[in-house]
Amino acid sequence: MVTLVRQELFKLVHKKSTWATSIILLVIMTTFAVISRNHPNTFDPKGMFPDLFTGIIWIVLFMIAASSSIISMEFQYGTIKELLYRKYYRGEILVSKWITMFLYSVYFMLLAFVYSLILKLVLFNGTFQLSENYGYKHSILATTIYTSLAQFVALWLILSLVLLLANLFKSSAAAISVGIIGYFAINVISSMLTIIIKKWTWLKWNPLNMMNYPGQVASPELHKLTLLSTNELLIGSLVYMVIFLGISYSVFKRRNV
């Protein structure tokens, strides 16, 4: 297992797209930070900082692309056969990819968080202080940390589903397209879901409602719409992750090479 993870990390580090997306992320964050500095009435710096200057949105898109391709590319190029010939179990192969994607997502979140601190010091040192109160009785820094952790949970709820869907495609392009389109569709549907939940309260346990977890961490009053406590949203998200990954594991073990 350790050898497989090392191999996956080696491939990831040596892929041009890994470093290209990292640079693109920093450029986008810098752009929005500069815009926020020049147009604070339109883009409030205090509001942009907890969202890592839109970095979180882009991390989700980059991770969907990476997670979609890490499995489908093995089948597209036939490299899955080489791994199986080396007497690795299918379960080991799949879990090594999950671990790799988990470490990759941690890397992206830490990169965005640290770079947001740098942007704050360089562009907003005299504009606001991280110790100032913001949101629900927390400082800006604390709100950012809580929001980032909640976003990480929501990210992996999405990725667990993406990793499941990636098992159904042999083409990495198709897997990536379905993943990204599905992400935007989920956001549209989840915003409309609160109306339906009020009518049929049992629907509050559906996975789309769990996507509201980061929003409720930042604004606890959102529980009036989700009809679930923040802890219930967290537990629900973790349960659905296990379900999606479990199904993915089962599909991968039975998939024809």
PDB file of C-alpha atoms in Angstrom:
ATOM      1  CA  MET A   1       0.000   0.000   0.000  1.00  0.00           C
ATOM      2  CA  VAL A   2       2.760   2.454   0.962  1.00  0.00           C
ATOM      3  CA  THR A   3       4.570   1.673  -2.301  1.00  0.00           C
ATOM      4  CA  LEU A   4       1.411   2.348  -4.298  1.00  0.00           C
ATOM      5  CA  VAL A   5       0.850   5.681  -2.560  1.00  0.00           C
ATOM      6  CA  ARG A   6       4.448   6.687  -3.219  1.00  0.00           C
ATOM      7  CA  GLN A   7       4.039   5.794  -6.882  1.00  0.00           C
ATOM      8  CA  GLU A   8       0.835   7.822  -7.130  1.00  0.00           C
ATOM      9  CA  LEU A   9       2.457  10.813  -5.421  1.00  0.00           C
ATOM     10  CA  PHE A  10       5.480  10.502  -7.716  1.00  0.00           C
ATOM     11  CA  LYS A  11       3.206  10.618 -10.774  1.00  0.00           C
ATOM     12  CA  LEU A  12       1.270  13.540  -9.310  1.00  0.00           C
ATOM     13  CA  VAL A  13       4.388  15.578  -8.522  1.00  0.00           C
ATOM     14  CA  HIS A  14       5.792  15.014 -12.014  1.00  0.00           C
ATOM     15  CA  LYS A  15       2.594  15.966 -13.827  1.00  0.00           C
ATOM     16  CA  LYS A  16       2.719  19.422 -15.391  1.00  0.00           C
ATOM     17  CA  SER A  17      -0.945  19.967 -14.542  1.00  0.00           C
ATOM     18  CA  THR A  18      -0.186  19.697 -10.808  1.00  0.00           C
ATOM     19  CA  TRP A  19       2.074  22.741 -10.860  1.00  0.00           C
ATOM     20  CA  ALA A  20       0.049  24.534 -13.517  1.00  0.00           C
ATOM     21  CA  THR A  21      -3.119  24.384 -11.396  1.00  0.00           C
ATOM     22  CA  SER A  22      -1.167  25.543  -8.335  1.00  0.00           C
ATOM     23  CA  ILE A  23       0.091  28.595 -10.218  1.00  0.00           C
ATOM     24  CA  ILE A  24      -3.347  29.279 -11.699  1.00  0.00           C
ATOM     25  CA  LEU A  25      -4.866  29.124  -8.214  1.00  0.00           C
ATOM     26  CA  LEU A  26      -2.399  31.691  -6.843  1.00  0.00           C
ATOM     27  CA  VAL A  27      -2.916  33.973  -9.839  1.00  0.00           C
ATOM     28  CA  ILE A  28      -6.702  33.878  -9.472  1.00  0.00           C
ATOM     29  CA  MET A  29      -6.506  34.525  -5.737  1.00  0.00           C
ATOM     30  CA  THR A  30      -4.145  37.446  -6.331  1.00  0.00           C
ATOM     31  CA  THR A  31      -6.474  38.865  -8.970  1.00  0.00           C
ATOM     32  CA  PHE A  32      -9.514  38.797  -6.706  1.00  0.00           C
ATOM     33  CA  ALA A  33      -7.498  40.192  -3.800  1.00  0.00           C
ATOM     34  CA  VAL A  34      -6.352  43.150  -5.928  1.00  0.00           C
ATOM     35  CA  ILE A  35      -9.912  43.710  -7.160  1.00  0.00           C
ATOM     36  CA  SER A  36     -11.120  43.582  -3.558  1.00  0.00           C
ATOM     37  CA  ARG A  37      -8.532  46.149  -2.540  1.00  0.00           C
ATOM     38  CA  ASN A  38      -9.472  48.505  -5.375  1.00  0.00           C
ATOM     39  CA  HIS A  39     -13.235  47.998  -5.079  1.00  0.00           C
ATOM     40  CA  PRO A  40     -13.932  47.264  -1.380  1.00  0.00           C
ATOM     41  CA  ASN A  41     -17.569  48.336  -1.643  1.00  0.00           C
ATOM     42  CA  THR A  42     -18.238  45.655  -4.251  1.00  0.00           C
ATOM     43  CA  PHE A  43     -15.860  42.964  -2.973  1.00  0.00           C
ATOM     44  CA  ASP A  44     -15.540  43.281   0.797  1.00  0.00           C
ATOM     45  CA  PRO A  45     -12.024  42.141   1.855  1.00  0.00           C
ATOM     46  CA  LYS A  46     -13.389  40.843   5.164  1.00  0.00           C
ATOM     47  CA  GLY A  47     -15.853  38.678   3.267  1.00  0.00           C
ATOM     48  CA  MET A  48     -13.316  37.564   0.679  1.00  0.00           C
ATOM     49  CA  PHE A  49     -10.710  36.420   3.200  1.00  0.00           C
ATOM     50  CA  PRO A  50     -12.750  33.579   4.820  1.00  0.00           C
ATOM     51  CA  ASP A  51     -13.383  32.243   1.289  1.00  0.00           C
ATOM     52  CA  LEU A  52      -9.605  32.425   0.658  1.00  0.00           C
ATOM     53  CA  PHE A  53     -10.189  35.032  -2.061  1.00  0.00           C
ATOM     54  CA  THR A  54     -12.357  32.572  -4.077  1.00  0.00           C
ATOM     55  CA  GLY A  55      -9.619  29.942  -3.754  1.00  0.00           C
ATOM     56  CA  ILE A  56     -11.998  27.351  -2.318  1.00  0.00           C
ATOM     57  CA  ILE A  57     -14.203  27.367  -5.417  1.00  0.00           C
ATOM     58  CA  TRP A  58     -11.235  26.745  -7.689  1.00  0.00           C
ATOM     59  CA  ILE A  59      -9.843  24.039  -5.421  1.00  0.00           C
ATOM     60  CA  VAL A  60     -13.124  22.159  -5.788  1.00  0.00           C
ATOM     61  CA  LEU A  61     -12.921  22.345  -9.594  1.00  0.00           C
ATOM     62  CA  PHE A  62      -9.255  21.320  -9.698  1.00  0.00           C
ATOM     63  CA  MET A  63      -9.860  18.408  -7.335  1.00  0.00           C
ATOM     64  CA  ILE A  64     -12.872  17.208  -9.316  1.00  0.00           C
ATOM     65  CA  ALA A  65     -10.694  17.114 -12.435  1.00  0.00           C
ATOM     66  CA  ALA A  66      -7.869  15.301 -10.634  1.00  0.00           C
ATOM     67  CA  SER A  67     -10.159  12.779  -8.931  1.00  0.00           C
ATOM     68  CA  SER A  68     -12.071  12.080 -12.129  1.00  0.00           C
ATOM     69  CA  SER A  69      -8.935  11.312 -14.106  1.00  0.00           C
ATOM     70  CA  ILE A  70      -6.862   9.398 -11.536  1.00  0.00           C
ATOM     71  CA  ILE A  71      -8.996   6.269 -11.995  1.00  0.00           C
ATOM     72  CA  SER A  72     -10.325   6.611 -15.545  1.00  0.00           C
ATOM     73  CA  MET A  73      -6.852   7.246 -16.988  1.00  0.00           C
ATOM     74  CA  GLU A  74      -5.673   3.850 -15.716  1.00  0.00           C
ATOM     75  CA  PHE A  75      -8.331   2.177 -17.845  1.00  0.00           C
ATOM     76  CA  GLN A  76      -7.996   4.604 -20.761  1.00  0.00           C
ATOM     77  CA  TYR A  77      -4.287   3.857 -21.195  1.00  0.00           C
ATOM     78  CA  GLY A  78      -4.421   0.255 -19.994  1.00  0.00           C
ATOM     79  CA  THR A  79      -1.983   0.829 -17.114  1.00  0.00           C
ATOM     80  CA  ILE A  80      -4.395  -0.840 -14.702  1.00  0.00           C
ATOM     81  CA  LYS A  81      -3.306  -4.191 -16.175  1.00  0.00           C
ATOM     82  CA  GLU A  82       0.326  -3.541 -15.246  1.00  0.00           C
ATOM     83  CA  LEU A  83      -0.656  -2.908 -11.620  1.00  0.00           C
ATOM     84  CA  LEU A  84      -2.719  -6.087 -11.485  1.00  0.00           C
ATOM     85  CA  TYR A  85       0.075  -8.118 -13.067  1.00  0.00           C
ATOM     86  CA  ARG A  86       2.339  -6.952 -10.233  1.00  0.00           C
ATOM     87  CA  LYS A  87      -0.007  -8.801  -7.854  1.00  0.00           C
ATOM     88  CA  TYR A  88      -1.527  -5.759  -6.197  1.00  0.00           C
ATOM     89  CA  TYR A  89      -5.067  -6.223  -4.982  1.00  0.00           C
ATOM     90  CA  ARG A  90      -7.701  -4.043  -6.625  1.00  0.00           C
ATOM     91  CA  GLY A  91      -8.699  -2.699  -3.238  1.00  0.00           C
ATOM     92  CA  GLU A  92      -5.127  -1.592  -2.545  1.00  0.00           C
ATOM     93  CA  ILE A  93      -4.924   0.174  -5.900  1.00  0.00           C
ATOM     94  CA  LEU A  94      -8.145   2.089  -5.315  1.00  0.00           C
ATOM     95  CA  VAL A  95      -7.429   3.052  -1.697  1.00  0.00           C
ATOM     96  CA  SER A  96      -3.944   4.291  -2.683  1.00  0.00           C
ATOM     97  CA  LYS A  97      -5.628   6.656  -5.141  1.00  0.00           C
ATOM     98  CA  TRP A  98      -8.021   7.866  -2.444  1.00  0.00           C
ATOM     99  CA  ILE A  99      -5.115   8.573  -0.103  1.00  0.00           C
ATOM    100  CA  THR A 100      -3.267  10.404  -2.871  1.00  0.00           C
ATOM    101  CA  MET A 101      -6.276  12.597  -3.621  1.00  0.00           C
ATOM    102  CA  PHE A 102      -6.748  13.262   0.098  1.00  0.00           C
ATOM    103  CA  LEU A 103      -3.144  14.450   0.431  1.00  0.00           C
ATOM    104  CA  TYR A 104      -3.531  16.498  -2.752  1.00  0.00           C
ATOM    105  CA  SER A 105      -6.635  18.230  -1.385  1.00  0.00           C
ATOM    106  CA  VAL A 106      -4.846  18.958   1.904  1.00  0.00           C
ATOM    107  CA  TYR A 107      -1.984  20.476  -0.094  1.00  0.00           C
ATOM    108  CA  PHE A 108      -4.367  22.742  -2.010  1.00  0.00           C
ATOM    109  CA  MET A 109      -6.202  23.898   1.123  1.00  0.00           C
ATOM    110  CA  LEU A 110      -2.974  24.669   2.978  1.00  0.00           C
ATOM    111  CA  LEU A 111      -1.557  26.452  -0.076  1.00  0.00           C
ATOM    112  CA  ALA A 112      -4.644  28.646  -0.392  1.00  0.00           C
ATOM    113  CA  PHE A 113      -4.805  29.359   3.346  1.00  0.00           C
ATOM    114  CA  VAL A 114      -1.131  30.328   3.654  1.00  0.00           C
ATOM    115  CA  TYR A 115      -1.255  32.424   0.495  1.00  0.00           C
ATOM    116  CA  SER A 116      -4.369  34.211   1.782  1.00  0.00           C
ATOM    117  CA  LEU A 117      -2.392  35.210   4.868  1.00  0.00           C
ATOM    118  CA  ILE A 118       0.370  36.541   2.609  1.00  0.00           C
ATOM    119  CA  LEU A 119      -2.126  38.516   0.524  1.00  0.00           C
ATOM    120  CA  LYS A 120      -3.640  39.926   3.696  1.00  0.00           C
ATOM    121  CA  LEU A 121      -0.254  41.117   4.961  1.00  0.00           C
ATOM    122  CA  VAL A 122       0.768  42.580   1.609  1.00  0.00           C
ATOM    123  CA  LEU A 123      -2.509  44.160   0.438  1.00  0.00           C
ATOM    124  CA  PHE A 124      -4.722  44.577   3.516  1.00  0.00           C
ATOM    125  CA  ASN A 125      -2.354  45.091   6.436  1.00  0.00           C
ATOM    126  CA  GLY A 126      -4.007  48.372   7.361  1.00  0.00           C
ATOM    127  CA  THR A 127      -7.506  47.497   6.147  1.00  0.00           C
ATOM    128  CA  PHE A 128      -8.594  44.911   8.717  1.00  0.00           C
ATOM    129  CA  GLN A 129      -7.138  42.760  11.476  1.00  0.00           C
ATOM    130  CA  LEU A 130      -7.521  39.006  11.711  1.00  0.00           C
ATOM    131  CA  SER A 131      -8.506  39.366  15.366  1.00  0.00           C
ATOM    132  CA  GLU A 132     -11.579  41.475  14.495  1.00  0.00           C
ATOM    133  CA  ASN A 133     -14.986  39.924  15.113  1.00  0.00           C
ATOM    134  CA  TYR A 134     -16.635  38.553  12.021  1.00  0.00           C
ATOM    135  CA  GLY A 135     -19.631  36.336  11.414  1.00  0.00           C
ATOM    136  CA  TYR A 136     -21.022  34.374  14.343  1.00  0.00           C
ATOM    137  CA  LYS A 137     -19.068  35.524  17.409  1.00  0.00           C
ATOM    138  CA  HIS A 138     -15.696  34.585  15.945  1.00  0.00           C
ATOM    139  CA  SER A 139     -12.673  36.521  14.761  1.00  0.00           C
ATOM    140  CA  ILE A 140     -11.911  36.717  11.037  1.00  0.00           C
ATOM    141  CA  LEU A 141      -9.079  34.210  11.448  1.00  0.00           C
ATOM    142  CA  ALA A 142     -11.205  31.749  13.446  1.00  0.00           C
ATOM    143  CA  THR A 143     -14.065  32.085  10.953  1.00  0.00           C
ATOM    144  CA  THR A 144     -11.642  31.378   8.118  1.00  0.00           C
ATOM    145  CA  ILE A 145     -10.286  28.249   9.814  1.00  0.00           C
ATOM    146  CA  TYR A 146     -13.752  26.904  10.664  1.00  0.00           C
ATOM    147  CA  THR A 147     -15.028  27.706   7.177  1.00  0.00           C
ATOM    148  CA  SER A 148     -12.022  26.063   5.524  1.00  0.00           C
ATOM    149  CA  LEU A 149     -12.434  22.877   7.572  1.00  0.00           C
ATOM    150  CA  ALA A 150     -16.148  22.766   6.768  1.00  0.00           C
ATOM    151  CA  GLN A 151     -15.414  23.369   3.089  1.00  0.00           C
ATOM    152  CA  PHE A 152     -12.921  20.511   3.199  1.00  0.00           C
ATOM    153  CA  VAL A 153     -15.655  18.182   4.454  1.00  0.00           C
ATOM    154  CA  ALA A 154     -18.016  19.389   1.716  1.00  0.00           C
ATOM    155  CA  LEU A 155     -15.216  18.979  -0.837  1.00  0.00           C
ATOM    156  CA  TRP A 156     -14.788  15.343   0.106  1.00  0.00           C
ATOM    157  CA  LEU A 157     -18.511  14.719   0.021  1.00  0.00           C
ATOM    158  CA  ILE A 158     -18.362  15.839  -3.614  1.00  0.00           C
ATOM    159  CA  LEU A 159     -15.155  13.923  -4.351  1.00  0.00           C
ATOM    160  CA  SER A 160     -16.524  10.689  -2.885  1.00  0.00           C
ATOM    161  CA  LEU A 161     -19.321  10.891  -5.448  1.00  0.00           C
ATOM    162  CA  VAL A 162     -16.903  11.928  -8.212  1.00  0.00           C
ATOM    163  CA  LEU A 163     -14.640   8.959  -7.430  1.00  0.00           C
ATOM    164  CA  LEU A 164     -17.677   6.717  -7.707  1.00  0.00           C
ATOM    165  CA  LEU A 165     -18.687   8.171 -11.080  1.00  0.00           C
ATOM    166  CA  ALA A 166     -15.087   7.945 -12.323  1.00  0.00           C
ATOM    167  CA  ASN A 167     -15.380   4.164 -12.046  1.00  0.00           C
ATOM    168  CA  LEU A 168     -18.074   4.213 -14.708  1.00  0.00           C
ATOM    169  CA  PHE A 169     -15.982   5.895 -17.412  1.00  0.00           C
ATOM    170  CA  LYS A 170     -12.969   4.728 -19.383  1.00  0.00           C
ATOM    171  CA  SER A 171     -12.327   8.197 -20.817  1.00  0.00           C
ATOM    172  CA  SER A 172     -10.789  10.739 -18.434  1.00  0.00           C
ATOM    173  CA  ALA A 173     -12.286  13.623 -20.461  1.00  0.00           C
ATOM    174  CA  ALA A 174     -15.792  12.204 -20.029  1.00  0.00           C
ATOM    175  CA  ALA A 175     -15.236  11.646 -16.313  1.00  0.00           C
ATOM    176  CA  ILE A 176     -13.972  15.199 -15.794  1.00  0.00           C
ATOM    177  CA  SER A 177     -16.833  16.705 -17.819  1.00  0.00           C
ATOM    178  CA  VAL A 178     -19.477  14.792 -15.878  1.00  0.00           C
ATOM    179  CA  GLY A 179     -17.806  15.699 -12.578  1.00  0.00           C
ATOM    180  CA  ILE A 180     -17.652  19.440 -13.214  1.00  0.00           C
ATOM    181  CA  ILE A 181     -21.105  19.683 -14.814  1.00  0.00           C
ATOM    182  CA  GLY A 182     -22.510  17.625 -11.958  1.00  0.00           C
ATOM    183  CA  TYR A 183     -20.930  19.983  -9.410  1.00  0.00           C
ATOM    184  CA  PHE A 184     -22.660  23.037 -10.867  1.00  0.00           C
ATOM    185  CA  ALA A 185     -25.931  21.104 -11.187  1.00  0.00           C
ATOM    186  CA  ILE A 186     -25.708  20.080  -7.526  1.00  0.00           C
ATOM    187  CA  ASN A 187     -25.258  23.726  -6.485  1.00  0.00           C
ATOM    188  CA  VAL A 188     -28.312  24.794  -8.478  1.00  0.00           C
ATOM    189  CA  ILE A 189     -30.483  21.971  -7.144  1.00  0.00           C
ATOM    190  CA  SER A 190     -29.333  22.335  -3.530  1.00  0.00           C
ATOM    191  CA  SER A 191     -30.293  26.028  -3.521  1.00  0.00           C
ATOM    192  CA  MET A 192     -33.841  25.068  -4.559  1.00  0.00           C
ATOM    193  CA  LEU A 193     -34.014  22.118  -2.193  1.00  0.00           C
ATOM    194  CA  THR A 194     -34.847  24.149   0.905  1.00  0.00           C
ATOM    195  CA  ILE A 195     -38.295  24.881  -0.530  1.00  0.00           C
ATOM    196  CA  ILE A 196     -38.990  21.180  -1.036  1.00  0.00           C
ATOM    197  CA  ILE A 197     -37.638  20.244   2.415  1.00  0.00           C
ATOM    198  CA  LYS A 198     -40.184  22.512   4.079  1.00  0.00           C
ATOM    199  CA  LYS A 199     -42.954  20.473   2.455  1.00  0.00           C
ATOM    200  CA  TRP A 200     -41.427  17.018   2.938  1.00  0.00           C
ATOM    201  CA  THR A 201     -39.229  17.237   6.010  1.00  0.00           C
ATOM    202  CA  TRP A 202     -37.854  13.696   5.630  1.00  0.00           C
ATOM    203  CA  LEU A 203     -35.898  14.944   2.585  1.00  0.00           C
ATOM    204  CA  LYS A 204     -33.641  16.891   4.937  1.00  0.00           C
ATOM    205  CA  TRP A 205     -31.465  13.766   5.168  1.00  0.00           C
ATOM    206  CA  ASN A 206     -30.623  13.721   1.458  1.00  0.00           C
ATOM    207  CA  PRO A 207     -26.941  14.235   0.476  1.00  0.00           C
ATOM    208  CA  LEU A 208     -27.596  17.550  -1.292  1.00  0.00           C
ATOM    209  CA  ASN A 209     -28.775  19.100   1.965  1.00  0.00           C
ATOM    210  CA  MET A 210     -25.453  18.084   3.525  1.00  0.00           C
ATOM    211  CA  MET A 211     -23.766  20.440   1.064  1.00  0.00           C
ATOM    212  CA  ASN A 212     -25.105  23.285   3.228  1.00  0.00           C
ATOM    213  CA  TYR A 213     -22.732  22.305   6.035  1.00  0.00           C
ATOM    214  CA  PRO A 214     -20.090  25.024   5.324  1.00  0.00           C
ATOM    215  CA  GLY A 215     -22.778  27.687   5.054  1.00  0.00           C
ATOM    216  CA  GLN A 216     -24.324  26.667   8.353  1.00  0.00           C
ATOM    217  CA  VAL A 217     -20.926  26.675  10.077  1.00  0.00           C
ATOM    218  CA  ALA A 218     -20.530  30.318   9.004  1.00  0.00           C
ATOM    219  CA  SER A 219     -24.205  31.186   9.644  1.00  0.00           C
ATOM    220  CA  PRO A 220     -25.798  28.879  12.268  1.00  0.00           C
ATOM    221  CA  GLU A 221     -29.232  30.420  11.648  1.00  0.00           C
ATOM    222  CA  LEU A 222     -29.265  28.469   8.369  1.00  0.00           C
ATOM    223  CA  HIS A 223     -30.570  25.498  10.366  1.00  0.00           C
ATOM    224  CA  LYS A 224     -34.024  27.028   9.934  1.00  0.00           C
ATOM    225  CA  LEU A 225     -33.758  26.126   6.250  1.00  0.00           C
ATOM    226  CA  THR A 226     -31.824  22.852   6.442  1.00  0.00           C
ATOM    227  CA  LEU A 227     -33.892  21.632   9.428  1.00  0.00           C
ATOM    228  CA  LEU A 228     -30.748  19.919  10.736  1.00  0.00           C
ATOM    229  CA  SER A 229     -28.215  20.960  13.339  1.00  0.00           C
ATOM    230  CA  THR A 230     -24.641  21.678  12.297  1.00  0.00           C
ATOM    231  CA  ASN A 231     -23.451  18.444  13.913  1.00  0.00           C
ATOM    232  CA  GLU A 232     -26.149  16.474  12.094  1.00  0.00           C
ATOM    233  CA  LEU A 233     -24.978  17.928   8.776  1.00  0.00           C
ATOM    234  CA  LEU A 234     -21.404  16.926   9.624  1.00  0.00           C
ATOM    235  CA  ILE A 235     -22.356  13.388  10.590  1.00  0.00           C
ATOM    236  CA  GLY A 236     -24.594  13.077   7.537  1.00  0.00           C
ATOM    237  CA  SER A 237     -21.760  14.234   5.265  1.00  0.00           C
ATOM    238  CA  LEU A 238     -19.370  11.662   6.734  1.00  0.00           C
ATOM    239  CA  VAL A 239     -21.939   8.879   6.425  1.00  0.00           C
ATOM    240  CA  TYR A 240     -22.601   9.667   2.760  1.00  0.00           C
ATOM    241  CA  MET A 241     -18.854   9.781   2.100  1.00  0.00           C
ATOM    242  CA  VAL A 242     -18.527   6.260   3.482  1.00  0.00           C
ATOM    243  CA  ILE A 243     -21.512   5.097   1.413  1.00  0.00           C
ATOM    244  CA  PHE A 244     -20.228   6.586  -1.862  1.00  0.00           C
ATOM    245  CA  LEU A 245     -16.687   5.321  -1.324  1.00  0.00           C
ATOM    246  CA  GLY A 246     -18.022   1.920  -0.315  1.00  0.00           C
ATOM    247  CA  ILE A 247     -20.047   1.657  -3.531  1.00  0.00           C
ATOM    248  CA  SER A 248     -17.025   2.887  -5.493  1.00  0.00           C
ATOM    249  CA  TYR A 249     -14.894   0.165  -3.905  1.00  0.00           C
ATOM    250  CA  SER A 250     -17.446  -2.493  -4.811  1.00  0.00           C
ATOM    251  CA  VAL A 251     -17.749  -1.271  -8.416  1.00  0.00           C
ATOM    252  CA  PHE A 252     -13.975  -1.076  -8.887  1.00  0.00           C
ATOM    253  CA  LYS A 253     -13.443  -4.647  -7.667  1.00  0.00           C
ATOM    254  CA  ARG A 254     -15.995  -5.947 -10.178  1.00  0.00           C
ATOM    255  CA  ARG A 255     -15.041  -3.753 -13.119  1.00  0.00           C
ATOM    256  CA  ASN A 256     -13.758  -5.425 -16.260  1.00  0.00           C
ATOM    257  CA  VAL A 257     -10.169  -4.526 -17.152  1.00  0.00           C
TER     258      VAL A 257
END
